[in-house]
């Protein structure tokens, strides 16, 4: 039985080393219950390591974590029983059939396993129960992993690149239908994906990890409000240097300067921008993928003449 509380996931100073190097450090992460966190980062940023620590598959070298009120270090089995997890790389007994794998997991999750829902997922994923695991494609193996994570209707799903190998139709079915149904039941999802815009319509919170450190963790609405792209058009050449708070990126193209600004304030920032002497100021909304790219590649400056 899991404890109740505001957070489905809560970490404090969480860290892990490999070979003396910190791959995750000082991670303070909070995921509200009933939310969908898009956990984003470049390859090697620490996403998989973080998720494995949350599941009790890796022991932290610093800090603490609680998942549904459970401590993965002290009681990893309880976490595994409570959480639906899809890892980046999952292996099964390849001599078993799909049906045998489902029956094995159902046995260990008896009392929680939803047989009717599992049968529904077999049909949705177009899996053949009598087909052996070793004969499945990468996409079909991914479907088996998703089915096993969903079929006992856990309160929390932790999904590490769950759509890898899936064709576009099945990806859309999974993201737009199955996970939407899951959320309607008030459950929580933490999902990482390289296909950022594909999960953009699903997530309502964003966590961005860079070089093992959490650099953003907030609601998607707050993230979208705080980062904007601004196009400034000048009558002559733009100023060579801009002293302006929160600039993530600056790019000059002729008489146009494009700034990406973090901490955008709709009440104050436009007026401050006009003080730079621009003839015209245009503010552009960014999608989730573009905001993510701007945050993880900040301080990159280009001038095109």
XYZ file of N, CA, C and O in Angstrom, residues 73-277:
820
model
N 15.535 2.692 -2.200
C 16.754 2.100 -1.661
C 16.418 1.089 -0.570
O 17.023 0.020 -0.493
N 15.439 1.417 0.262
C 15.092 0.538 1.378
C 14.130 -0.572 0.981
O 14.160 -1.664 1.542
N 13.245 -0.284 0.032
C 12.235 -1.277 -0.341
C 12.030 -1.295 -1.850
O 10.970 -0.924 -2.361
N 13.057 -1.718 -2.607
C 12.943 -1.715 -4.068
C 11.852 -2.650 -4.583
O 11.241 -2.373 -5.614
N 11.591 -3.756 -3.875
C 10.560 -4.689 -4.326
C 9.179 -4.039 -4.280
O 8.370 -4.216 -5.198
N 8.910 -3.269 -3.231
C 7.613 -2.596 -3.125
C 7.435 -1.594 -4.256
O 6.325 -1.446 -4.802
N 8.500 -0.910 -4.635
C 8.423 0.045 -5.749
C 8.120 -0.695 -7.048
O 7.268 -0.277 -7.837
N 8.804 -1.815 -7.273
C 8.584 -2.582 -8.503
C 7.162 -3.140 -8.568
O 6.587 -3.273 -9.652
N 6.615 -3.459 -7.409
C 5.233 -3.949 -7.386
C 4.231 -2.844 -7.704
O 3.165 -3.097 -8.252
N 4.580 -1.606 -7.354
C 3.620 -0.502 -7.449
C 3.706 0.268 -8.758
O 2.726 0.900 -9.163
N 4.855 0.216 -9.426
C 5.111 1.090 -10.569
C 5.198 0.281 -11.856
O 5.863 -0.761 -11.906
N 4.555 0.779 -12.905
C 4.717 0.211 -14.237
C 5.941 0.836 -14.886
O 6.006 2.055 -15.041
N 6.922 0.012 -15.246
C 8.203 0.532 -15.745
C 8.527 -0.074 -17.096
O 8.441 -1.289 -17.294
N 8.905 0.795 -18.029
C 9.437 0.347 -19.314
C 10.825 0.941 -19.446
O 10.990 2.161 -19.541
N 11.843 0.077 -19.411
C 13.221 0.539 -19.513
C 13.636 0.704 -20.955
O 12.981 0.233 -21.891
N 14.762 1.404 -21.124
C 15.283 1.633 -22.472
C 15.645 0.305 -23.141
O 15.445 0.120 -24.341
N 16.171 -0.624 -22.348
C 16.520 -1.954 -22.859
C 15.946 -2.994 -21.904
O 16.327 -3.044 -20.740
N 15.031 -3.789 -22.401
C 14.406 -4.824 -21.582
C 14.560 -6.166 -22.283
O 14.380 -6.271 -23.498
N 14.932 -7.195 -21.521
C 15.084 -8.530 -22.091
C 14.102 -9.489 -21.434
O 13.692 -9.290 -20.287
N 13.730 -10.514 -22.179
C 12.796 -11.531 -21.696
C 13.388 -12.904 -21.997
O 14.371 -13.029 -22.727
N 12.772 -13.943 -21.427
C 13.161 -15.303 -21.797
C 12.755 -15.514 -23.248
O 11.567 -15.645 -23.561
N 13.744 -15.550 -24.140
C 13.403 -15.524 -25.564
C 12.796 -16.834 -26.057
O 12.221 -16.888 -27.142
N 12.884 -17.909 -25.244
C 12.285 -19.182 -25.648
C 10.791 -19.228 -25.332
O 10.076 -20.120 -25.790
N 10.314 -18.283 -24.519
C 8.890 -18.235 -24.187
C 8.083 -17.613 -25.320
O 8.594 -16.847 -26.134
N 6.794 -17.943 -25.324
C 5.877 -17.256 -26.234
C 5.380 -15.977 -25.544
O 5.546 -15.786 -24.332
N 4.755 -15.125 -26.339
C 4.174 -13.902 -25.785
C 3.167 -14.249 -24.689
O 3.161 -13.659 -23.600
N 2.321 -15.236 -24.968
C 1.318 -15.640 -23.988
C 1.929 -16.167 -22.706
O 1.418 -15.906 -21.603
N 3.051 -16.887 -22.813
C 3.709 -17.426 -21.619
C 4.333 -16.315 -20.774
O 4.292 -16.354 -19.537
N 4.903 -15.312 -21.444
C 5.459 -14.175 -20.714
C 4.353 -13.440 -19.963
O 4.501 -13.090 -18.786
N 3.218 -13.230 -20.623
C 2.096 -12.551 -19.973
C 1.592 -13.361 -18.784
O 1.297 -12.804 -17.715
N 1.493 -14.661 -18.957
C 1.013 -15.516 -17.867
C 1.977 -15.495 -16.684
O 1.552 -15.490 -15.520
N 3.288 -15.481 -16.972
C 4.286 -15.443 -15.906
C 4.159 -14.154 -15.091
O 4.129 -14.183 -13.859
N 4.076 -13.024 -15.793
C 3.976 -11.738 -15.089
C 2.638 -11.629 -14.363
O 2.573 -11.132 -13.229
N 1.578 -12.113 -14.995
C 0.260 -12.081 -14.351
C 0.266 -12.874 -13.044
O -0.379 -12.492 -12.061
N 1.010 -13.993 -13.019
C 1.103 -14.806 -11.810
C 1.722 -14.014 -10.656
O 1.222 -14.043 -9.529
N 2.797 -13.262 -10.972
C 3.476 -12.498 -9.920
C 2.717 -11.220 -9.554
O 2.958 -10.649 -8.483
N 1.810 -10.800 -10.429
C 1.010 -9.609 -10.131
C -0.452 -9.986 -9.847
O -1.349 -9.159 -10.011
N -0.664 -11.213 -9.406
C -2.026 -11.652 -9.146
C -2.676 -10.735 -8.101
O -2.038 -10.325 -7.136
N -3.927 -10.451 -8.347
C -4.646 -9.512 -7.502
C -4.654 -8.114 -8.088
O -5.530 -7.312 -7.779
N -3.673 -7.816 -8.943
C -3.609 -6.502 -9.582
C -3.767 -6.602 -11.097
O -4.232 -5.659 -11.735
N -3.391 -7.736 -11.669
C -3.407 -7.916 -13.121
C -4.837 -7.861 -13.648
O -5.720 -8.523 -13.132
N -5.062 -7.059 -14.691
C -6.377 -6.926 -15.316
C -6.386 -7.768 -16.590
O -5.903 -7.327 -17.639
N -6.937 -8.982 -16.492
C -6.887 -9.923 -17.611
C -7.603 -9.388 -18.843
O -7.121 -9.532 -19.974
N -8.751 -8.761 -18.642
C -9.513 -8.226 -19.774
C -8.744 -7.097 -20.455
O -8.713 -7.007 -21.698
N -8.117 -6.240 -19.664
C -7.342 -5.127 -20.238
C -6.109 -5.660 -20.957
O -5.739 -5.170 -22.026
N -5.478 -6.693 -20.404
C -4.321 -7.300 -21.057
C -4.718 -7.883 -22.417
O -3.998 -7.712 -23.414
N -5.865 -8.547 -22.475
C -6.340 -9.107 -23.745
C -6.628 -7.993 -24.746
O -6.357 -8.131 -25.954
N -7.175 -6.883 -24.252
C -7.436 -5.724 -25.103
C -6.132 -5.181 -25.684
O -6.047 -4.864 -26.882
N -5.088 -5.092 -24.859
C -3.804 -4.580 -25.327
C -3.153 -5.520 -26.332
O -2.495 -5.070 -27.272
N -3.323 -6.822 -26.146
C -2.809 -7.787 -27.135
C -3.400 -7.488 -28.504
O -2.693 -7.507 -29.521
N -4.700 -7.174 -28.536
C -5.359 -6.866 -29.814
C -4.884 -5.518 -30.355
O -4.600 -5.387 -31.557
N -4.794 -4.519 -29.490
C -4.370 -3.181 -29.925
C -2.961 -3.226 -30.511
O -2.678 -2.611 -31.547
N -2.064 -3.987 -29.868
C -0.682 -4.066 -30.315
C -0.471 -5.136 -31.382
O 0.654 -5.325 -31.852
N -1.536 -5.842 -31.741
C -1.478 -6.858 -32.798
C -0.387 -7.889 -32.507
O 0.458 -8.201 -33.356
N -0.403 -8.418 -31.288
C 0.560 -9.428 -30.885
C -0.053 -10.822 -30.995
O -1.233 -11.006 -30.700
N 0.748 -11.775 -31.394
C 0.294 -13.161 -31.488
C 0.725 -13.902 -30.226
O 1.929 -14.079 -29.985
N -0.207 -14.360 -29.370
C 0.157 -15.004 -28.101
C 1.044 -16.229 -28.257
O 1.827 -16.545 -27.349
N 0.955 -16.915 -29.398
C 1.743 -18.140 -29.567
C 3.108 -17.885 -30.227
O 3.840 -18.829 -30.515
N 3.451 -16.648 -30.481
C 4.732 -16.338 -31.122
C 5.840 -16.238 -30.073
O 5.664 -15.625 -29.020
N 6.986 -16.842 -30.370
C 8.090 -16.832 -29.412
C 8.798 -15.468 -29.404
O 8.932 -14.820 -30.436
N 9.267 -15.081 -28.242
C 9.911 -13.779 -28.069
C 11.101 -13.620 -29.021
O 11.304 -12.552 -29.605
N 11.869 -14.696 -29.215
C 13.072 -14.593 -30.042
C 12.758 -14.315 -31.509
O 13.650 -13.918 -32.262
N 11.517 -14.509 -31.914
C 11.142 -14.254 -33.308
C 10.524 -12.865 -33.497
O 10.202 -12.490 -34.623
N 10.366 -12.113 -32.425
C 9.719 -10.804 -32.515
C 10.684 -9.734 -33.023
O 11.883 -9.786 -32.781
N 10.119 -8.746 -33.699
C 10.917 -7.590 -34.103
C 11.145 -6.687 -32.898
O 10.533 -6.857 -31.835
N 12.015 -5.700 -33.060
C 12.283 -4.753 -31.986
C 10.999 -4.026 -31.566
O 10.741 -3.835 -30.383
N 10.202 -3.642 -32.556
C 8.944 -2.967 -32.251
C 7.971 -3.859 -31.499
O 7.263 -3.398 -30.587
N 7.911 -5.132 -31.863
C 7.008 -6.058 -31.179
C 7.450 -6.297 -29.733
O 6.617 -6.395 -28.830
N 8.763 -6.364 -29.507
C 9.269 -6.514 -28.136
C 8.904 -5.279 -27.310
O 8.532 -5.378 -26.132
N 8.993 -4.096 -27.930
C 8.601 -2.865 -27.237
C 7.125 -2.915 -26.849
O 6.744 -2.473 -25.753
N 6.296 -3.477 -27.714
C 4.868 -3.604 -27.410
C 4.641 -4.526 -26.215
O 3.789 -4.252 -25.360
N 5.405 -5.600 -26.135
C 5.281 -6.513 -24.994
C 5.611 -5.774 -23.700
O 4.904 -5.892 -22.693
N 6.682 -4.974 -23.726
C 7.066 -4.222 -22.538
C 5.985 -3.236 -22.116
O 5.687 -3.103 -20.914
N 5.385 -2.560 -23.066
C 4.311 -1.612 -22.749
C 3.105 -2.337 -22.169
O 2.482 -1.865 -21.207
N 2.779 -3.468 -22.742
C 1.641 -4.249 -22.254
C 1.862 -4.673 -20.797
O 0.962 -4.532 -19.962
N 3.054 -5.165 -20.496
C 3.333 -5.626 -19.138
C 3.279 -4.475 -18.134
O 2.873 -4.660 -16.984
N 3.675 -3.271 -18.573
C 3.665 -2.117 -17.672
C 2.261 -1.589 -17.439
O 1.957 -1.065 -16.366
N 1.387 -1.730 -18.433
C 0.049 -1.149 -18.353
C -0.993 -2.076 -17.752
O -1.948 -1.618 -17.106
N -0.832 -3.391 -17.943
C -1.940 -4.321 -17.722
C -2.347 -4.477 -16.264
O -3.432 -4.976 -15.994
N -1.502 -4.074 -15.320
C -1.949 -4.153 -13.933
C -2.412 -2.789 -13.407
O -2.596 -2.587 -12.216
N -2.555 -1.827 -14.339
C -3.093 -0.488 -14.055
C -2.410 0.158 -12.843
O -3.053 0.496 -11.849
N -1.092 0.344 -12.924
C -0.379 0.932 -11.793
C -0.728 2.403 -11.612
O -1.143 3.091 -12.564
N -0.518 2.896 -10.416
C -0.782 4.307 -10.125
C 0.225 5.214 -10.817
O -0.061 6.368 -11.130
N 1.419 4.678 -11.061
C 2.498 5.452 -11.682
C 3.150 4.644 -12.790
O 3.440 3.465 -12.619
N 3.389 5.295 -13.931
C 4.162 4.723 -15.030
C 5.462 5.502 -15.173
O 5.456 6.739 -15.202
N 6.571 4.797 -15.259
C 7.864 5.404 -15.576
C 8.318 4.784 -16.894
O 8.565 3.573 -16.969
N 8.395 5.610 -17.924
C 8.612 5.129 -19.284
C 9.872 5.763 -19.869
O 9.932 6.976 -20.077
N 10.879 4.939 -20.138
C 12.150 5.411 -20.685
C 12.196 5.076 -22.172
O 12.413 3.925 -22.551
N 11.978 6.070 -23.000
C 11.927 5.887 -24.456
C 10.982 4.746 -24.830
O 11.380 3.787 -25.510
N 9.716 4.811 -24.438
C 8.817 3.662 -24.602
C 8.389 3.389 -26.030
O 7.943 2.283 -26.319
N 8.510 4.379 -26.926
C 8.011 4.174 -28.287
C 9.115 3.811 -29.270
O 8.883 3.771 -30.473
N 10.319 3.537 -28.763
C 11.405 3.138 -29.646
C 11.065 1.854 -30.397
O 10.700 0.861 -29.796
N 11.172 1.896 -31.700
C 10.885 0.722 -32.522
C 9.441 0.596 -32.965
O 9.116 -0.276 -33.775
N 8.552 1.432 -32.417
C 7.147 1.358 -32.817
C 6.932 2.128 -34.112
O 7.508 3.195 -34.322
N 6.047 1.612 -34.971
C 5.729 2.344 -36.184
C 4.842 3.544 -35.826
O 4.239 3.596 -34.748
N 4.739 4.549 -36.697
C 4.010 5.781 -36.372
C 2.559 5.565 -35.965
O 2.047 6.268 -35.089
N 1.883 4.596 -36.575
C 0.472 4.362 -36.257
C 0.327 3.854 -34.827
O -0.513 4.333 -34.059
N 1.147 2.873 -34.456
C 1.080 2.310 -33.097
C 1.541 3.344 -32.083
O 0.988 3.442 -30.982
N 2.575 4.147 -32.436
C 3.017 5.213 -31.533
C 1.877 6.165 -31.214
O 1.652 6.533 -30.070
N 1.162 6.559 -32.241
C 0.050 7.493 -32.028
C -1.054 6.849 -31.201
O -1.629 7.484 -30.315
N -1.345 5.580 -31.488
C -2.363 4.864 -30.710
C -1.980 4.821 -29.234
O -2.805 5.058 -28.347
N -0.705 4.539 -28.984
C -0.236 4.445 -27.607
C -0.297 5.797 -26.906
O -0.816 5.913 -25.793
N 0.221 6.838 -27.545
C 0.317 8.140 -26.906
C -1.029 8.848 -26.789
O -1.341 9.446 -25.756
N -1.826 8.780 -27.843
C -3.057 9.565 -27.869
C -4.250 8.837 -27.264
O -5.177 9.479 -26.777
N -4.219 7.518 -27.285
C -5.393 6.784 -26.795
C -5.123 6.076 -25.477
O -5.764 6.353 -24.464
N -4.139 5.176 -25.487
C -3.931 4.361 -24.296
C -3.482 5.199 -23.105
O -4.023 5.070 -22.008
N -2.500 6.072 -23.303
C -2.041 6.885 -22.188
C -3.087 7.918 -21.776
O -3.190 8.268 -20.603
N -3.873 8.398 -22.749
C -4.943 9.335 -22.401
C -5.987 8.652 -21.518
O -6.476 9.230 -20.542
N -6.333 7.401 -21.847
C -7.274 6.640 -21.014
C -6.694 6.430 -19.615
O -7.393 6.546 -18.608
N -5.420 6.146 -19.577
C -4.734 5.917 -18.310
C -4.800 7.172 -17.442
O -5.068 7.114 -16.243
N -4.581 8.329 -18.062
C -4.608 9.587 -17.323
C -6.001 9.941 -16.834
O -6.157 10.584 -15.798
N -7.011 9.556 -17.597
C -8.389 9.836 -17.175
C -8.703 9.193 -15.831
O -9.644 9.609 -15.148
N -7.932 8.185 -15.455
C -8.130 7.511 -14.174
C -7.344 8.187 -13.048
O -7.273 7.681 -11.933
N -6.736 9.355 -13.340
C -6.028 10.118 -12.310
C -4.651 9.604 -11.973
O -4.123 9.887 -10.898
N -4.036 8.844 -12.878
C -2.725 8.268 -12.602
C -1.609 9.205 -13.071
O -1.867 10.245 -13.655
N -0.372 8.819 -12.822
C 0.782 9.689 -13.066
C 1.736 9.013 -14.042
O 1.916 7.799 -14.012
N 2.357 9.830 -14.904
C 3.307 9.314 -15.888
C 4.568 10.166 -15.863
O 4.508 11.399 -15.848
N 5.708 9.484 -15.873
C 6.997 10.125 -16.132
C 7.537 9.493 -17.403
O 7.742 8.276 -17.457
N 7.751 10.296 -18.440
C 8.122 9.740 -19.738
C 9.287 10.510 -20.337
O 9.318 11.739 -20.313
N 10.283 9.769 -20.819
C 11.373 10.378 -21.579
C 11.239 9.939 -23.030
O 10.803 8.813 -23.308
N 11.597 10.834 -23.942
C 11.510 10.498 -25.355
C 12.366 11.464 -26.148
O 12.451 12.657 -25.831
N 13.023 10.947 -27.199
C 13.722 11.821 -28.128
C 12.738 12.512 -29.073
O 13.068 13.523 -29.681
N 11.535 11.952 -29.187
C 10.506 12.531 -30.054
C 9.725 13.553 -29.233
O 8.578 13.344 -28.853
N 10.361 14.692 -28.964
C 9.825 15.653 -27.999
C 8.456 16.162 -28.414
O 7.519 16.196 -27.605
N 8.320 16.558 -29.662
C 7.032 17.119 -30.081
C 5.926 16.080 -30.099
O 4.745 16.416 -30.015
N 6.290 14.811 -30.195
C 5.285 13.763 -30.210
C 4.613 13.603 -28.844
O 3.441 13.237 -28.764
N 5.346 13.895 -27.783
C 4.752 13.791 -26.451
C 4.269 15.146 -25.932
O 3.709 15.230 -24.837
N 4.469 16.198 -26.732
C 4.145 17.551 -26.267
C 2.669 17.707 -25.919
O 2.318 18.431 -24.984
N 1.805 17.044 -26.672
C 0.380 17.157 -26.402
C -0.079 16.356 -25.200
O -1.227 16.495 -24.765
N 0.808 15.546 -24.653
C 0.473 14.680 -23.530
C 0.946 15.253 -22.201
O 0.259 15.136 -21.186
N 2.128 15.895 -22.200
C 2.744 16.316 -20.941
C 2.132 17.620 -20.433
O 1.688 18.458 -21.209
N 2.102 17.760 -19.109
C 1.714 19.037 -18.511
C 2.788 19.574 -17.569
O 2.656 20.674 -17.034
N 3.863 18.795 -17.381
C 5.023 19.257 -16.626
C 6.280 18.866 -17.398
O 6.274 17.874 -18.145
N 7.332 19.647 -17.227
C 8.580 19.434 -17.961
C 9.745 19.430 -16.986
O 9.863 20.316 -16.129
N 10.590 18.412 -17.104
C 11.857 18.381 -16.382
C 12.974 18.239 -17.402
O 12.903 17.371 -18.278
N 13.981 19.095 -17.330
C 15.096 19.040 -18.271
C 16.374 18.796 -17.492
O 16.698 19.528 -16.551
N 17.079 17.744 -17.868
C 18.334 17.393 -17.218
C 19.466 17.610 -18.221
O 19.365 17.227 -19.388
N 20.532 18.251 -17.743
C 21.686 18.557 -18.595
C 22.955 18.258 -17.820
O 23.147 18.770 -16.710
N 23.794 17.412 -18.391
C 25.053 17.034 -17.736
C 24.818 16.563 -16.298
O 25.581 16.887 -15.375
N 23.729 15.809 -16.106
C 23.457 15.212 -14.805
C 22.765 16.112 -13.813
O 22.474 15.684 -12.689
N 22.484 17.350 -14.182
C 21.824 18.286 -13.272
C 20.479 18.719 -13.834
O 20.350 18.953 -15.039
N 19.503 18.843 -12.957
C 18.181 19.288 -13.359
C 18.210 20.800 -13.536
O 18.451 21.540 -12.579
N 17.967 21.260 -14.768
C 18.048 22.695 -15.035
C 16.675 23.349 -15.132
O 16.562 24.568 -15.017
N 15.632 22.567 -15.363
C 14.263 23.083 -15.346
C 13.353 21.995 -14.799
O 13.511 20.829 -15.112
N 12.371 22.400 -14.004
C 11.318 21.491 -13.571
C 10.117 22.352 -13.199
O 10.126 23.012 -12.153
N 9.111 22.364 -14.058
C 7.967 23.234 -13.852
C 6.816 22.782 -14.745
O 6.948 21.865 -15.554
N 5.686 23.449 -14.601
C 4.545 23.140 -15.451
C 4.859 23.549 -16.882
O 5.642 24.484 -17.129
N 4.259 22.856 -17.845
C 4.464 23.210 -19.250
C 3.959 24.622 -19.519
O 4.576 25.380 -20.279
N 2.856 25.001 -18.874
C 2.316 26.347 -19.061
C 3.313 27.402 -18.604
O 3.545 28.407 -19.291
N 3.928 27.169 -17.441
C 4.916 28.117 -16.948
C 6.153 28.164 -17.824
O 6.723 29.231 -18.071
N 6.579 26.998 -18.314
C 7.739 26.911 -19.207
C 7.476 27.683 -20.496
O 8.313 28.468 -20.957
N 6.283 27.494 -21.067
C 5.928 28.164 -22.327
C 5.836 29.673 -22.156
O 6.164 30.429 -23.074
N 5.393 30.113 -20.998
C 5.275 31.543 -20.736
C 6.643 32.194 -20.572
O 6.862 33.343 -20.983
N 7.597 31.453 -19.997
C 8.872 32.063 -19.612
C 9.902 32.126 -20.736
O 10.876 32.870 -20.632
N 9.720 31.345 -21.813
C 10.704 31.329 -22.901
C 10.036 31.747 -24.208
O 9.052 31.139 -24.635
N 10.578 32.793 -24.830
C 10.033 33.303 -26.083
C 11.175 33.571 -27.059
O 12.317 33.838 -26.678
N 10.832 33.539 -28.336
C 11.745 33.978 -29.382
C 11.311 35.377 -29.813
O 10.127 35.619 -30.067
N 12.264 36.297 -29.874
C 11.964 37.685 -30.206
C 12.756 38.088 -31.448
O 13.969 37.853 -31.527
N 12.063 38.694 -32.437
C 12.711 39.184 -33.651
C 12.737 40.709 -33.589
O 11.686 41.357 -33.527
N 13.939 41.259 -33.622
C 14.119 42.714 -33.572
C 14.635 43.191 -34.927
O 15.652 42.682 -35.418
N 13.952 44.153 -35.535
C 14.366 44.705 -36.818
C 14.851 46.135 -36.606
O 14.140 46.962 -36.020
N 16.061 46.429 -37.099
C 16.683 47.746 -36.919
C 16.765 48.475 -38.256
O 16.797 47.855 -39.328
N 16.833 49.808 -38.214
C 16.991 50.595 -39.445
C 18.415 50.481 -39.972
O 18.659 50.603 -41.174
N 19.361 50.266 -39.088
C 20.747 50.037 -39.478
C 21.218 48.705 -38.946
O 20.415 47.790 -38.688
N 22.517 48.563 -38.748
C 23.051 47.314 -38.202
C 22.633 47.158 -36.739
O 22.641 48.140 -35.976
N 22.292 45.952 -36.329
C 21.964 45.710 -34.920
C 23.186 45.966 -34.042
O 24.326 45.870 -34.511
N 22.980 46.300 -32.789
C 24.127 46.490 -31.876
C 24.926 45.196 -31.755
O 24.355 44.100 -31.697
N 26.266 45.297 -31.749
C 27.102 44.085 -31.711
C 26.968 43.293 -30.416
O 27.135 42.078 -30.406
N 26.667 43.984 -29.325
C 26.495 43.313 -28.047
C 25.172 43.749 -27.422
O 24.752 44.892 -27.588
N 24.541 42.819 -26.744
C 23.268 43.121 -26.098
C 23.370 42.779 -24.623
O 23.639 41.632 -24.252
N 23.191 43.788 -23.793
C 23.136 43.563 -22.349
C 21.663 43.467 -21.960
O 21.000 44.469 -21.731
N 21.177 42.222 -21.944
C 19.760 42.015 -21.685
C 19.602 40.748 -20.858
O 20.224 39.720 -21.167
N 18.811 40.793 -19.798
C 18.723 39.625 -18.913
C 18.030 38.432 -19.575
O 17.064 38.594 -20.311
N 18.558 37.238 -19.305
C 17.878 36.009 -19.720
C 18.067 35.592 -21.153
O 17.321 34.736 -21.650
N 19.056 36.140 -21.864
C 19.253 35.771 -23.270
C 19.929 34.400 -23.343
O 21.031 34.200 -22.826
N 19.240 33.452 -23.974
C 19.797 32.116 -24.172
C 20.575 32.019 -25.476
O 21.557 31.285 -25.580
N 20.077 32.717 -26.491
C 20.710 32.642 -27.809
C 20.518 33.960 -28.543
O 19.470 34.584 -28.451
N 21.561 34.352 -29.272
C 21.471 35.554 -30.103
C 21.935 35.215 -31.510
O 22.965 34.559 -31.690
N 21.171 35.658 -32.491
C 21.534 35.397 -33.879
C 21.232 36.659 -34.686
O 20.133 37.211 -34.597
N 22.211 37.100 -35.464
C 22.057 38.301 -36.282
C 22.017 37.902 -37.746
O 22.886 37.164 -38.229
N 21.020 38.385 -38.446
C 20.879 38.158 -39.890
C 20.596 39.514 -40.531
O 19.460 39.998 -40.514
N 21.631 40.130 -41.067
C 21.455 41.450 -41.666
C 21.046 42.472 -40.631
O 21.757 42.715 -39.658
N 19.855 43.056 -40.810
C 19.348 44.057 -39.878
C 18.388 43.467 -38.848
O 17.746 44.208 -38.107
N 18.333 42.180 -38.816
C 17.444 41.501 -37.869
C 18.258 40.778 -36.802
O 19.242 40.089 -37.111
N 17.850 40.939 -35.568
C 18.444 40.196 -34.466
C 17.379 39.306 -33.858
O 16.266 39.768 -33.575
N 17.706 38.033 -33.701
C 16.781 37.090 -33.074
C 17.344 36.700 -31.720
O 18.475 36.240 -31.614
N 16.529 36.889 -30.694
C 16.910 36.543 -29.335
C 15.965 35.479 -28.795
O 14.760 35.554 -29.036
N 16.514 34.512 -28.099
C 15.681 33.628 -27.293
C 15.870 34.049 -25.845
O 17.003 34.096 -25.355
N 14.746 34.372 -25.183
C 14.812 34.965 -23.851
C 14.153 34.055 -22.837
O 13.027 33.591 -23.026
N 14.874 33.794 -21.761
C 14.359 33.028 -20.630
C 13.941 34.005 -19.538
O 14.623 34.994 -19.286
N 12.806 33.727 -18.905
C 12.302 34.646 -17.899
C 11.527 35.787 -18.515
O 11.509 36.906 -17.981
N 10.887 35.518 -19.641
C 10.117 36.545 -20.355
C 8.943 37.005 -19.488
O 8.179 36.194 -18.973
N 8.829 38.324 -19.328
C 7.743 38.923 -18.552
C 6.873 39.737 -19.504
O 7.314 40.772 -20.016
N 5.653 39.291 -19.799
C 4.821 40.003 -20.779
C 4.503 41.438 -20.386
O 4.179 42.266 -21.253
N 4.637 41.765 -19.096
C 4.363 43.126 -18.647
C 5.561 44.052 -18.842
O 5.393 45.242 -19.097
N 6.783 43.521 -18.730
C 7.964 44.372 -18.729
C 8.895 44.144 -19.916
O 9.489 45.095 -20.433
N 9.049 42.890 -20.351
C 10.073 42.576 -21.350
C 9.881 43.303 -22.680
O 10.856 43.829 -23.224
N 8.667 43.384 -23.269
C 8.533 44.098 -24.551
C 9.009 45.543 -24.488
O 9.673 46.031 -25.425
N 8.707 46.245 -23.400
C 9.149 47.636 -23.269
C 10.669 47.720 -23.182
O 11.300 48.600 -23.788
N 11.281 46.805 -22.444
C 12.739 46.790 -22.335
C 13.389 46.505 -23.688
O 14.437 47.068 -24.024
N 12.766 45.622 -24.468
C 13.305 45.303 -25.788
C 13.283 46.517 -26.701
O 14.218 46.750 -27.483
N 12.220 47.318 -26.627
C 12.122 48.503 -27.484
C 13.211 49.527 -27.149
O 13.623 50.310 -28.014
N 13.705 49.483 -25.925
C 14.782 50.399 -25.539
C 16.095 50.069 -26.243
O 17.037 50.875 -26.213
N 16.183 48.895 -26.870
C 17.382 48.541 -27.627
C 17.475 49.302 -28.934
O 18.496 49.232 -29.633
N 16.393 50.022 -29.292
C 16.411 50.847 -30.500
C 15.878 50.168 -31.735
O 16.058 50.668 -32.855
